[in-house]
Coordinates of C-alpha atoms in Angstrom, one line a residue:
Chain A
M12 CA 58.2 4.0 6.2
K13 CA 57.7 0.2 5.5
K14 CA 55.4 0.0 8.7
L15 CA 53.5 3.2 6.9
L16 CA 53.7 1.1 3.5
I17 CA 51.8 -1.9 4.5
M18 CA 49.6 0.1 6.6
F19 CA 48.6 2.1 3.0
F20 CA 47.8 -1.3 1.6
V21 CA 46.0 -2.7 4.3
I22 CA 43.1 0.5 3.9
L23 CA 44.3 -0.2 0.0
M24 CA 42.4 -3.9 0.6
C25 CA 39.4 -3.3 2.3
M26 CA 38.4 -0.8 0.1
S27 CA 38.3 -3.0 -3.1
C28 CA 36.7 -5.6 -0.7
K29 CA 34.6 -3.1 0.4
K30 CA 32.9 -2.5 -2.8
D31 CA 32.0 -5.6 -3.6
N32 CA 30.4 -6.4 -0.7
Q33 CA 28.6 -2.8 -0.5
N34 CA 27.0 -3.4 -3.8
V35 CA 24.2 -5.8 -2.4
Y36 CA 22.9 -3.4 0.1
L37 CA 20.3 -1.0 -1.6
Q38 CA 22.1 3.0 -1.4
Q39 CA 19.8 5.7 -1.0
E40 CA 20.5 7.7 -4.0
E41 CA 18.3 4.5 -5.6
I42 CA 15.5 5.9 -3.9
S43 CA 12.9 8.4 -3.6
L44 CA 11.7 10.5 -1.2
V45 CA 7.9 10.3 -0.7
Q46 CA 5.7 13.6 -1.7
P47 CA 5.3 15.9 0.9
R48 CA 1.7 15.3 3.0
I49 CA -0.4 19.1 2.5
E50 CA -3.3 19.0 5.0
V51 CA -5.6 22.1 4.1
S52 CA -8.6 24.2 6.4
N53 CA -10.0 24.1 2.9
T54 CA -9.3 24.5 -0.9
I55 CA -11.5 27.0 -1.7
I56 CA -11.2 30.6 -0.3
D57 CA -13.2 32.8 1.5
S58 CA -11.0 34.8 3.2
F59 CA -8.2 32.6 3.7
V60 CA -6.9 28.9 4.0
T61 CA -4.2 27.3 6.1
L62 CA -1.7 24.6 4.6
V63 CA 0.6 21.8 6.2
A64 CA 3.0 20.1 4.5
K65 CA 4.2 17.3 6.1
T66 CA 7.4 14.8 5.2
G67 CA 8.1 11.9 7.8
T68 CA 11.9 11.7 6.9
K69 CA 14.5 13.5 8.8
G70 CA 17.1 16.0 7.9
T71 CA 13.9 16.9 5.0
E72 CA 13.5 19.9 3.5
I73 CA 10.1 21.4 1.7
Y74 CA 10.3 23.5 -1.2
Y75 CA 6.7 25.7 -3.2
T76 CA 6.9 27.4 -6.1
T77 CA 3.4 29.5 -7.1
D78 CA 3.3 29.6 -10.2
K79 CA 3.4 26.1 -11.2
S80 CA 7.1 25.6 -11.7
E81 CA 8.8 22.9 -10.2
P82 CA 10.1 23.5 -7.0
I83 CA 14.0 22.9 -6.8
L84 CA 16.0 24.5 -4.3
S85 CA 16.2 27.9 -5.3
S86 CA 12.4 28.2 -4.8
L87 CA 10.7 29.7 -1.6
K88 CA 11.3 27.2 1.3
Y89 CA 8.7 25.6 3.4
V90 CA 9.2 26.5 7.5
T91 CA 5.6 26.7 9.0
P92 CA 1.5 26.9 7.8
L93 CA 0.9 28.8 5.3
K94 CA -1.8 31.4 5.5
I95 CA -3.6 31.0 1.5
F96 CA -5.6 34.5 0.5
E97 CA -5.6 34.0 -2.8
P98 CA -6.6 30.9 -5.3
G99 CA -3.7 29.8 -7.3
V100 CA -1.6 26.6 -7.9
Y101 CA 0.7 25.8 -5.7
N102 CA 3.6 22.5 -5.6
F103 CA 5.3 21.6 -3.0
K104 CA 8.8 19.5 -3.4
S105 CA 10.6 17.3 -1.1
F106 CA 14.2 17.6 -1.0
H107 CA 17.4 15.5 0.6
P108 CA 21.0 15.6 0.8
N109 CA 21.4 11.8 0.2
W110 CA 17.7 10.3 -0.9
K111 CA 16.0 11.6 -4.3
P112 CA 13.5 13.9 -4.3
S113 CA 10.5 13.2 -4.2
E114 CA 7.9 13.7 -7.3
T115 CA 5.9 17.0 -6.8
A116 CA 3.0 18.0 -4.7
T117 CA -0.1 20.0 -6.1
I118 CA -2.6 21.7 -4.8
T119 CA -5.6 23.4 -6.1
F120 CA -7.0 26.7 -4.6
Y121 CA -10.8 28.3 -5.9
K122 CA -11.9 31.3 -4.5
M123 CA -15.7 30.8 -3.2
G124 CA -18.4 30.5 -6.5
Y125 CA -21.9 31.0 -6.9
Q126 CA -24.1 28.8 -4.6
P127 CA -27.1 26.8 -6.6
T128 CA -29.5 26.2 -4.3
D129 CA -30.6 22.4 -5.7
I130 CA -29.3 19.6 -7.6
I131 CA -31.0 17.0 -8.7
W132 CA -29.6 14.0 -9.4
Y133 CA -30.8 11.7 -13.2
T134 CA -28.8 8.9 -12.2
K135 CA -27.3 7.5 -9.3
P136 CA -23.5 7.4 -7.8
N137 CA -21.8 3.8 -6.4
E138 CA -23.8 2.6 -3.6
K139 CA -20.1 2.4 -2.4
Y140 CA -18.5 5.8 -2.9
K141 CA -21.9 7.9 -2.8
G142 CA -20.5 10.9 -1.0
Q143 CA -21.9 13.1 2.0
G144 CA -25.7 13.4 0.0
R145 CA -27.1 15.0 -3.1
L146 CA -25.4 18.3 -2.4
T147 CA -21.8 17.0 -2.2
L148 CA -20.6 17.9 -5.0
V149 CA -21.0 21.9 -4.1
N150 CA -20.6 21.6 -0.3
K151 CA -17.6 23.4 -0.6
K152 CA -15.7 20.8 0.7
K153 CA -13.1 20.0 -1.5
A154 CA -12.0 15.7 -1.0
S155 CA -8.9 14.4 -0.1
L156 CA -6.6 12.3 -3.1
S157 CA -7.3 9.6 -0.9
Y158 CA -10.1 7.9 -3.0
G159 CA -11.9 6.6 -0.2
N160 CA -12.6 10.0 1.4
P161 CA -16.1 10.7 1.8
A162 CA -15.6 13.7 -0.1
W163 CA -16.2 12.0 -3.2
V164 CA -19.0 11.0 -5.6
G165 CA -17.8 8.1 -7.5
F166 CA -19.8 6.8 -10.5
D167 CA -19.3 3.4 -12.4
S168 CA -21.2 4.6 -15.7
V169 CA -22.1 9.0 -16.5
A170 CA -23.3 11.4 -14.3
I171 CA -26.7 13.8 -15.0
A172 CA -27.2 16.4 -13.0
K173 CA -29.4 19.7 -13.1
V174 CA -28.2 22.4 -11.0
V175 CA -30.7 25.2 -10.0
F176 CA -30.1 28.9 -9.0
N177 CA -32.0 31.6 -7.3
N178 CA -32.2 34.1 -9.9
K179 CA -31.1 34.3 -13.5
M180 CA -27.4 34.9 -13.5
M181 CA -24.1 35.4 -15.6
V182 CA -22.3 32.4 -15.1
K183 CA -18.5 32.5 -16.7
N184 CA -17.6 29.4 -16.1
I185 CA -17.6 26.3 -14.4
D186 CA -14.9 24.3 -12.4
I187 CA -15.1 20.5 -12.6
G188 CA -13.2 18.7 -10.3
F189 CA -12.2 14.8 -10.6
L190 CA -10.1 11.9 -9.0
C191 CA -7.0 10.5 -12.0
D192 CA -5.5 7.4 -10.0
P193 CA -5.4 4.7 -13.0
Q194 CA -3.9 2.2 -10.4
S195 CA -7.1 2.1 -8.9
W196 CA -8.9 1.9 -12.3
I197 CA -10.3 5.9 -11.7
F198 CA -9.8 7.7 -14.8
P199 CA -10.5 11.2 -16.0
P200 CA -14.2 11.7 -17.9
S201 CA -14.0 11.5 -21.9
E202 CA -17.0 14.0 -22.3
I203 CA -18.3 16.4 -20.8
T204 CA -22.1 17.9 -21.8
L205 CA -23.7 21.4 -20.3
Y206 CA -27.5 22.7 -21.1
L207 CA -27.8 25.4 -20.4
N208 CA -31.1 26.7 -18.6
D209 CA -31.8 22.6 -19.3
S210 CA -32.6 23.6 -23.2
N211 CA -32.3 20.9 -25.7
N212 CA -30.9 23.4 -27.7
N213 CA -28.0 23.6 -29.7
S214 CA -26.9 27.2 -29.4
D215 CA -27.1 26.4 -25.4
K216 CA -25.3 23.5 -25.6
I217 CA -21.7 23.3 -24.7
I218 CA -19.9 20.0 -25.6
T219 CA -16.1 19.1 -23.9
L220 CA -13.9 16.2 -24.8
V221 CA -11.2 15.5 -22.0
D222 CA -7.9 14.7 -22.7
G223 CA -7.5 10.8 -21.1
L224 CA -4.5 9.2 -20.0
D225 CA -1.3 7.3 -22.0
S226 CA 0.2 5.8 -19.4
M227 CA 0.4 5.3 -15.2
V228 CA 0.7 8.2 -13.1
P229 CA 0.5 8.8 -9.8
S230 CA -2.4 10.1 -8.2
T231 CA -3.5 13.4 -8.6
M232 CA -6.7 15.8 -8.4
K233 CA -7.6 17.5 -11.2
N234 CA -10.2 20.6 -12.5
I235 CA -11.3 21.1 -15.4
N236 CA -12.4 24.4 -16.8
I237 CA -15.2 25.8 -19.3
E238 CA -16.3 29.0 -20.7
I239 CA -19.6 29.6 -20.6
N240 CA -20.4 33.5 -20.5
K241 CA -24.3 33.3 -20.5
E242 CA -27.2 34.0 -17.3
V243 CA -28.8 30.6 -16.4
N244 CA -30.6 30.0 -13.9
S245 CA -30.3 26.4 -14.2
L246 CA -27.5 24.0 -15.7
R247 CA -28.0 20.1 -16.8
I248 CA -25.0 18.5 -16.5
V249 CA -23.3 15.7 -18.8
I250 CA -20.2 13.9 -17.4
T251 CA -19.4 10.2 -19.7
N252 CA -17.3 8.0 -17.5
L253 CA -14.4 7.1 -19.7
Q254 CA -15.7 3.8 -21.7
H255 CA -12.8 1.5 -22.0
I256 CA -9.9 2.1 -20.4
P257 CA -7.2 2.2 -22.6
E258 CA -4.7 -0.7 -23.6
W259 CA -2.0 -0.1 -22.1
H260 CA -3.5 -0.6 -18.1
E261 CA -4.5 -3.7 -17.0
G262 CA -7.9 -3.5 -17.2
A263 CA -7.9 -3.0 -20.6
G264 CA -11.4 -2.8 -22.4
N265 CA -13.6 -2.1 -18.8
K266 CA -15.4 0.6 -17.7
A267 CA -13.5 3.4 -15.9
W268 CA -14.5 5.0 -12.3
L269 CA -15.1 8.7 -12.5
F270 CA -14.1 10.6 -8.7
M271 CA -15.9 14.0 -8.6
D272 CA -15.7 16.8 -6.3
E273 CA -16.3 19.6 -6.5
W274 CA -18.1 21.6 -8.9
I275 CA -17.7 25.5 -8.7
F276 CA -19.3 28.2 -10.6
N277 CA -17.5 31.6 -11.2
Chain B
M18 CA 45.6 -10.5 -15.1
S19 CA 47.6 -7.4 -14.5
R20 CA 49.7 -7.5 -11.2
R21 CA 47.5 -4.8 -9.5
I22 CA 44.7 -6.9 -10.0
F23 CA 45.8 -10.2 -8.7
L24 CA 47.3 -8.1 -6.1
K25 CA 43.4 -6.7 -4.5
K26 CA 41.8 -10.2 -5.5
S27 CA 44.3 -11.9 -3.6
S28 CA 44.4 -9.6 -1.1
C29 CA 41.1 -9.6 -0.8
L30 CA 41.2 -13.3 0.4
T31 CA 43.7 -12.9 2.7
L32 CA 44.2 -9.5 4.4
G33 CA 41.2 -8.3 2.9
I34 CA 38.6 -10.6 5.4
L35 CA 40.5 -10.6 8.4
A36 CA 40.4 -6.1 8.0
Y37 CA 37.5 -5.3 6.9
P38 CA 34.9 -6.1 9.5
A39 CA 37.1 -4.1 11.9
F40 CA 38.3 -1.1 9.7
S41 CA 35.2 -0.8 7.8
N42 CA 32.7 1.7 10.2
A43 CA 35.3 3.8 11.0
L44 CA 37.5 4.2 7.6
F45 CA 34.7 3.9 4.9
F46 CA 32.5 7.3 4.1
D47 CA 30.3 5.2 1.4
A48 CA 28.9 3.2 4.1
M49 CA 26.4 5.7 5.2
D50 CA 24.7 5.3 2.0
D51 CA 23.3 2.0 2.6
V52 CA 19.7 2.7 2.8
I53 CA 19.3 1.6 6.7
I54 CA 14.6 1.2 6.7
G55 CA 13.0 1.2 10.1
H56 CA 13.5 2.5 14.0
N57 CA 14.5 2.1 17.6
S58 CA 15.3 -1.8 18.0
H59 CA 14.2 -2.8 14.6
K60 CA 15.7 -1.9 11.6
Y61 CA 17.1 -2.9 8.6
K62 CA 19.3 -3.2 5.8
V63 CA 17.9 -3.7 1.9
N64 CA 19.3 -6.4 -0.8
L65 CA 16.7 -6.3 -3.8
N66 CA 17.9 -8.7 -5.6
W67 CA 17.8 -11.7 -3.0
G68 CA 16.2 -14.5 -4.7
N69 CA 16.0 -12.8 -7.8
L70 CA 14.9 -15.7 -11.1
D71 CA 14.7 -15.9 -14.6
P72 CA 11.2 -15.1 -15.0
L73 CA 11.0 -16.8 -18.5
K74 CA 11.8 -20.4 -16.5
T75 CA 10.5 -19.3 -12.8
P76 CA 7.7 -16.9 -13.2
V77 CA 6.0 -14.5 -10.5
K78 CA 3.2 -12.9 -10.4
D79 CA 2.2 -12.0 -7.3
C80 CA 4.3 -12.8 -4.0
H81 CA 1.4 -13.8 -1.0
E82 CA 3.0 -15.1 1.6
M83 CA 6.9 -16.9 2.7
V84 CA 6.9 -19.1 5.4
Q85 CA 10.3 -20.8 6.8
D86 CA 10.4 -23.8 7.0
S87 CA 12.0 -26.5 9.7
K88 CA 15.5 -27.0 7.4
G89 CA 15.9 -23.4 7.4
R90 CA 14.1 -23.1 3.5
I91 CA 12.4 -20.2 2.4
V92 CA 8.8 -20.5 1.2
L93 CA 6.5 -18.5 -1.1
L94 CA 3.8 -19.0 -2.7
T95 CA 2.4 -17.1 -5.3
N96 CA -0.4 -17.6 -7.4
H97 CA 1.7 -17.9 -10.7
T98 CA 0.2 -20.7 -11.5
K99 CA 3.9 -22.5 -13.7
N100 CA 5.3 -22.7 -10.5
N101 CA 2.3 -21.7 -6.8
V102 CA 5.5 -22.2 -4.5
I103 CA 9.1 -21.7 -4.8
I104 CA 11.8 -22.8 -2.0
Y105 CA 14.7 -21.0 -1.5
D106 CA 18.1 -21.1 0.8
K107 CA 18.8 -17.8 3.1
S108 CA 21.0 -16.6 0.6
G109 CA 18.3 -16.6 -2.2
K110 CA 19.3 -19.7 -4.2
L111 CA 16.9 -21.4 -5.9
L112 CA 15.9 -25.2 -4.8
E113 CA 13.3 -26.6 -5.6
T114 CA 9.4 -25.2 -7.4
W115 CA 5.9 -27.3 -7.3
G116 CA 2.6 -26.3 -7.9
T117 CA 0.6 -26.0 -10.7
N118 CA -3.7 -25.4 -9.7
Y119 CA -3.7 -23.3 -7.3
P120 CA -4.3 -20.3 -9.6
G121 CA -5.9 -18.1 -6.0
A122 CA -3.0 -19.3 -4.0
H123 CA -3.0 -16.6 -0.8
G124 CA -2.3 -18.0 2.3
L125 CA 0.7 -19.9 3.3
T126 CA 0.8 -21.1 6.8
L127 CA 3.3 -23.9 8.1
L128 CA 2.2 -26.3 10.8
K129 CA 4.2 -29.5 12.5
E130 CA 2.5 -33.0 13.1
N131 CA 5.3 -35.7 14.6
G132 CA 8.3 -33.8 13.3
E133 CA 7.1 -33.2 10.2
D134 CA 6.6 -30.2 7.8
F135 CA 3.3 -29.4 6.7
L136 CA 1.7 -26.1 4.6
L137 CA -2.2 -25.2 4.8
I138 CA -3.0 -23.0 1.7
T139 CA -5.9 -20.6 0.6
D140 CA -6.5 -20.6 -2.7
Y141 CA -9.8 -17.5 -2.9
E142 CA -10.5 -18.6 -6.5
R143 CA -10.1 -22.3 -5.9
H144 CA -13.0 -21.4 -2.8
Q145 CA -10.8 -24.2 -0.6
I146 CA -8.0 -25.0 2.3
I147 CA -6.0 -27.3 1.1
K148 CA -3.5 -29.3 3.4
T149 CA -0.2 -30.4 1.7
T150 CA 3.3 -31.7 2.5
L151 CA 6.5 -30.0 2.0
D152 CA 7.4 -31.6 -1.6
G153 CA 3.6 -30.3 -2.9
K154 CA 1.9 -33.6 -2.1
V155 CA -2.4 -33.1 -1.4
I156 CA -3.4 -34.3 2.3
F157 CA -6.2 -32.9 1.9
E158 CA -8.7 -30.1 0.8
L159 CA -11.9 -28.4 2.8
D160 CA -14.7 -27.0 0.9
Y161 CA -16.5 -24.2 1.9
P162 CA -18.5 -24.6 5.6
A163 CA -21.9 -25.3 4.2
D164 CA -23.6 -26.1 7.4
T165 CA -23.1 -22.7 8.7
G166 CA -25.5 -21.8 6.9
K167 CA -23.8 -18.5 6.2
Y168 CA -22.9 -19.2 2.6
N169 CA -25.5 -19.2 -0.3
S170 CA -22.7 -21.2 -2.8
K171 CA -18.8 -21.4 -2.7
E172 CA -18.7 -18.3 -4.4
E173 CA -19.6 -16.9 -1.5
F174 CA -16.6 -18.5 0.5
K175 CA -13.0 -16.6 -0.3
P176 CA -10.4 -17.4 2.8
T177 CA -7.1 -15.6 2.9
E178 CA -5.4 -17.0 5.8
T179 CA -5.4 -19.7 7.9
T180 CA -3.8 -20.3 11.6
V181 CA -3.3 -23.5 13.9
L182 CA -3.5 -24.5 17.7
E183 CA -0.5 -27.0 19.2
N184 CA -3.1 -29.1 19.7
G185 CA -3.7 -29.3 15.7
D186 CA -6.8 -27.3 15.2
F187 CA -6.9 -24.1 12.9
Y188 CA -9.1 -21.6 11.7
V189 CA -9.5 -19.7 8.4
A190 CA -10.5 -16.4 8.0
D191 CA -12.1 -14.9 4.9
G192 CA -10.9 -12.0 4.0
Y193 CA -12.1 -12.1 0.4
G194 CA -15.5 -13.4 1.1
N195 CA -18.3 -12.7 4.0
Q196 CA -16.0 -11.9 6.4
Y197 CA -15.9 -15.1 9.0
I198 CA -14.0 -17.2 10.9
T199 CA -13.8 -20.5 10.3
H200 CA -12.9 -23.3 13.5
Y201 CA -12.1 -26.5 12.2
N202 CA -10.0 -30.4 14.2
H203 CA -7.2 -31.4 13.4
K204 CA -9.0 -33.4 10.1
G205 CA -10.8 -30.6 9.1
Q206 CA -14.2 -31.1 11.1
L207 CA -15.8 -27.9 11.5
L208 CA -16.4 -26.8 15.6
N209 CA -17.3 -23.1 15.3
I210 CA -17.8 -19.8 13.2
F211 CA -18.0 -16.2 14.2
G212 CA -16.9 -12.9 12.9
G213 CA -18.8 -12.0 9.5
R214 CA -18.4 -8.7 7.7
G215 CA -20.0 -5.4 9.7
T216 CA -18.2 -2.5 11.8
E217 CA -19.2 -3.5 15.0
D218 CA -16.4 -5.3 17.8
E219 CA -17.2 -8.9 16.6
H220 CA -17.1 -7.9 13.1
F221 CA -15.0 -7.5 9.8
L222 CA -14.4 -5.6 7.1
N223 CA -11.6 -7.9 4.8
A224 CA -10.2 -9.7 7.7
H225 CA -7.3 -10.7 5.8
G226 CA -4.9 -12.2 8.1
I227 CA -5.2 -14.2 11.4
C228 CA -2.7 -16.0 14.0
F229 CA -2.4 -17.5 16.9
D230 CA -1.0 -15.8 20.2
N231 CA 0.8 -17.7 22.1
R232 CA 3.4 -15.5 23.9
D233 CA 1.1 -15.2 27.4
K234 CA 0.9 -18.7 27.8
E235 CA -2.2 -18.1 30.9
N236 CA -4.0 -16.2 27.9
P237 CA -3.2 -17.8 24.5
C238 CA -6.0 -15.7 21.8
L239 CA -6.0 -14.8 18.4
L240 CA -5.2 -12.0 16.3
I241 CA -6.7 -10.5 13.5
T242 CA -6.4 -8.5 10.8
A243 CA -9.9 -6.0 9.9
R244 CA -7.2 -4.7 6.9
E245 CA -9.5 -1.7 5.6
M246 CA -10.5 -0.5 9.1
N247 CA -6.9 -0.2 9.7
I248 CA -6.8 -2.4 13.2
L249 CA -5.4 -5.5 14.9
K250 CA -8.2 -7.6 16.5
R251 CA -7.6 -9.7 19.3
F252 CA -10.2 -12.9 20.0
S253 CA -10.2 -16.0 22.3
L254 CA -10.2 -19.1 20.8
D255 CA -13.7 -19.7 21.0
G256 CA -14.7 -16.7 19.1
K257 CA -15.1 -13.9 22.0
Y258 CA -13.9 -10.5 20.8
L259 CA -11.3 -9.4 23.3
S260 CA -10.3 -5.9 22.5
S261 CA -8.6 -4.2 19.6
I262 CA -4.9 -2.2 19.1
N263 CA -5.5 0.5 16.3
V264 CA -3.1 1.2 13.4
P265 CA -4.0 4.5 11.9
G266 CA -3.3 4.7 8.4
A267 CA -2.1 1.2 7.8
L268 CA -3.6 -1.4 5.8
I269 CA -1.7 -4.1 7.8
C270 CA -2.2 -7.7 5.9
R271 CA -0.9 -10.8 8.4
P272 CA -0.1 -10.8 11.8
V273 CA 3.5 -12.9 12.3
I274 CA 4.5 -13.4 15.9
H275 CA 8.1 -14.3 16.0
K276 CA 9.5 -14.5 19.2
N277 CA 7.7 -11.7 21.3
D278 CA 7.7 -9.2 18.6
I279 CA 4.5 -9.0 15.9
Y280 CA 5.9 -8.5 12.0
F281 CA 3.4 -6.8 10.0
A282 CA 3.4 -6.2 6.0
V283 CA 1.4 -2.8 5.4
L284 CA -0.2 -3.1 2.0
K285 CA -1.0 0.2 2.0
S286 CA -0.9 3.7 3.6
K287 CA -4.4 5.3 3.4
E288 CA -4.4 8.5 3.0
A289 CA -1.3 8.7 -0.1
P290 CA -0.7 10.1 -3.4
N291 CA 0.2 7.0 -4.9
D292 CA -1.8 3.8 -4.6
D293 CA 2.2 2.2 -4.3
S294 CA 2.6 3.4 -0.6
G295 CA 3.1 0.4 1.7
F296 CA 5.4 0.1 4.5
L297 CA 6.5 -2.9 7.5
L298 CA 5.3 -2.5 10.8
I299 CA 6.4 -4.4 14.2
M300 CA 4.7 -4.1 17.5
N301 CA 6.5 -5.3 20.8
K302 CA 5.2 -7.9 23.4
D303 CA 3.0 -4.8 24.5
N304 CA 1.5 -4.6 21.8
E305 CA 3.0 -1.4 20.8
V306 CA 4.1 -0.3 17.6
V307 CA 8.0 0.0 18.1
S308 CA 9.0 0.5 14.1
C309 CA 7.6 1.1 10.5
P310 CA 10.4 0.2 7.9
G311 CA 9.2 2.1 4.9
A312 CA 7.7 4.6 6.8
T313 CA 7.2 7.5 9.5
A314 CA 8.6 6.9 13.0
P315 CA 6.0 5.6 15.6
S316 CA 4.7 8.2 17.8
Y317 CA 2.4 7.7 20.4
R318 CA 0.2 11.2 21.6
E319 CA -2.4 10.4 25.5
Q320 CA -1.4 6.5 24.0
Q321 CA -2.8 6.8 20.6
L322 CA -1.2 5.6 17.8
E323 CA 0.0 8.9 15.6
D324 CA -1.2 8.6 11.9
L325 CA 1.8 6.3 10.0
Y326 CA 2.6 6.8 6.0
Q327 CA 4.9 5.5 3.9
T328 CA 7.9 8.1 3.7
V329 CA 10.3 6.6 1.2
R330 CA 9.2 5.5 -2.6
L331 CA 11.7 1.4 -1.3
F332 CA 8.2 -0.9 -1.2
K333 CA 5.4 -1.3 -3.6
H334 CA 2.4 -3.4 -2.1
P335 CA 3.6 -5.9 1.0
H336 CA 2.0 -8.6 1.2
D337 CA 3.4 -10.7 3.5
V338 CA 6.3 -10.9 5.4
C339 CA 8.3 -14.0 7.1
I340 CA 11.0 -14.1 9.8
D341 CA 14.3 -16.6 9.2
D342 CA 16.8 -17.7 12.5
D343 CA 19.1 -14.6 12.4
E344 CA 16.4 -12.0 13.0
N345 CA 16.5 -11.2 8.5
L346 CA 13.0 -9.9 7.0
Y347 CA 11.0 -11.1 3.2
V348 CA 9.2 -9.4 2.1
A349 CA 6.5 -10.5 -0.6
Q350 CA 4.8 -8.5 -2.2
W351 CA 1.5 -8.3 -4.1
N352 CA 0.4 -5.8 -7.7
S353 CA 4.2 -4.8 -7.5
G354 CA 5.3 -5.7 -11.5
Q355 CA 6.2 -9.1 -10.1
T356 CA 8.9 -8.5 -8.3
Y357 CA 10.7 -11.8 -6.4
P358 CA 10.8 -11.3 -2.5
I359 CA 12.9 -8.2 -0.9
K360 CA 15.3 -9.4 1.8
L361 CA 16.1 -7.1 4.7
I362 CA 19.0 -7.3 7.1
R363 CA 18.9 -6.9 10.6
V364 CA 21.4 -4.2 11.7

């Protein structure tokens, strides 16, 4: 009995010493996983596209939703690559028994829109980020999250272009995709103006103001949908980059970058 | 002090010290929650508290580079002009600070001459390389290599790194400027210039780091990072291109050779959703990647390294790594919210 008691005390002593020692090192529950890596064949759906979600940490499980809600442990579990037939918003999140869950990776799929016959540019993108030629924004290929991806067209000033269709056609709305990456000084545009049929009449002008950012957010691909519901054979599009980066940002007062891809006409 | 607390404390000092190492792993499950990063032969625990100082007294801006001097002290270079150089002991205790006029303090290299330590500092805002003693006395200042005809003005010269040969010759990498590598003798007289901006084998995009590699005594060479291209390039000492080692996805800052391995801080993952997506990378004597603390496990398919990327949100923008004589690492970070270095303990 005496021996047992001594043994018990030794264990107790070790535990108390151990606690002090342990505090030095970072614990897993203090650190988040990186959001899942999403690779897709395309985000503009003709018949279907394929999606692969990856995580580099052993023991991690990926859950996803298709109703814009945050994935939780009871959401759909990602097991094998997905075939996606329907446009919509897909959210993915990594979970692990020890590490903190990741942020949510969001990817939006679009239906193939009308194909314009031409784009005439009145302003030029920055020399370093000029995409893959003048049709980059309507080439049915969406850029990835990295601003270095050649599918992005980057502007440090206003972007003005005219989009021309073959015939006059009913355009319900337009999707304008852009990158939101304030760490790299890339912000949403401040204002988008559409001139229907290249006219200057007020009745054919649609002005949309875009919400800015009020804090540092992780890099995301965003999209703004503008209702048109008119017959058009051309559209002049004027997109103004943010002229003054807000006070909370290290680049306060400077012009922000505007990175776009892609324009879809529905 | 209650009797119970007294008992606990005193027991720690006596029995606990003896008992702890032997039983700790067997008895305590909480040990499993310590973060362990890295792969294969190079795994580490993480100490975020190491070297934390009072930011009002001893502030840092970007922590750019670190070296260990002959006395075993850890020397940190920051671009904060209140104290550009911060010297710690290995436990993280502050020993000394100096330097108030290095606004673009970036590259830090230790060299030894006749048993005495010196530092080579590159300053991309002063467009200079400065040689100092370990207590901050300036030995020489070197301006941009105007005679080469490769530069129109000093502003085009933004040196990021130096490396020193055994004979005292040194090389400067102009990683934020025109991307040339300049070769000088120990007095600072120009001997050669090579490289330059471009995508060909002999050119660089972001020639950010340089290191003298004499692991193979018969064939010494230079290792130079083309950070934006995710490539480590090997050059002969006279500036001829030899070969490239691809590290897809990894923006490698500077090579640091310790024993037979090469260590790198990786500023960020090339295609990551978050910009602060850095990690560390370690190559073995054959220049194969064996461990990536904070990122995916390195794997080769048909001898090609697969894309590497950050997996846990631990490092922000690691910018340099220093390996001490205990095989532990110190990680200096750029644009991390003015944080002090992180220490990694090899396990």
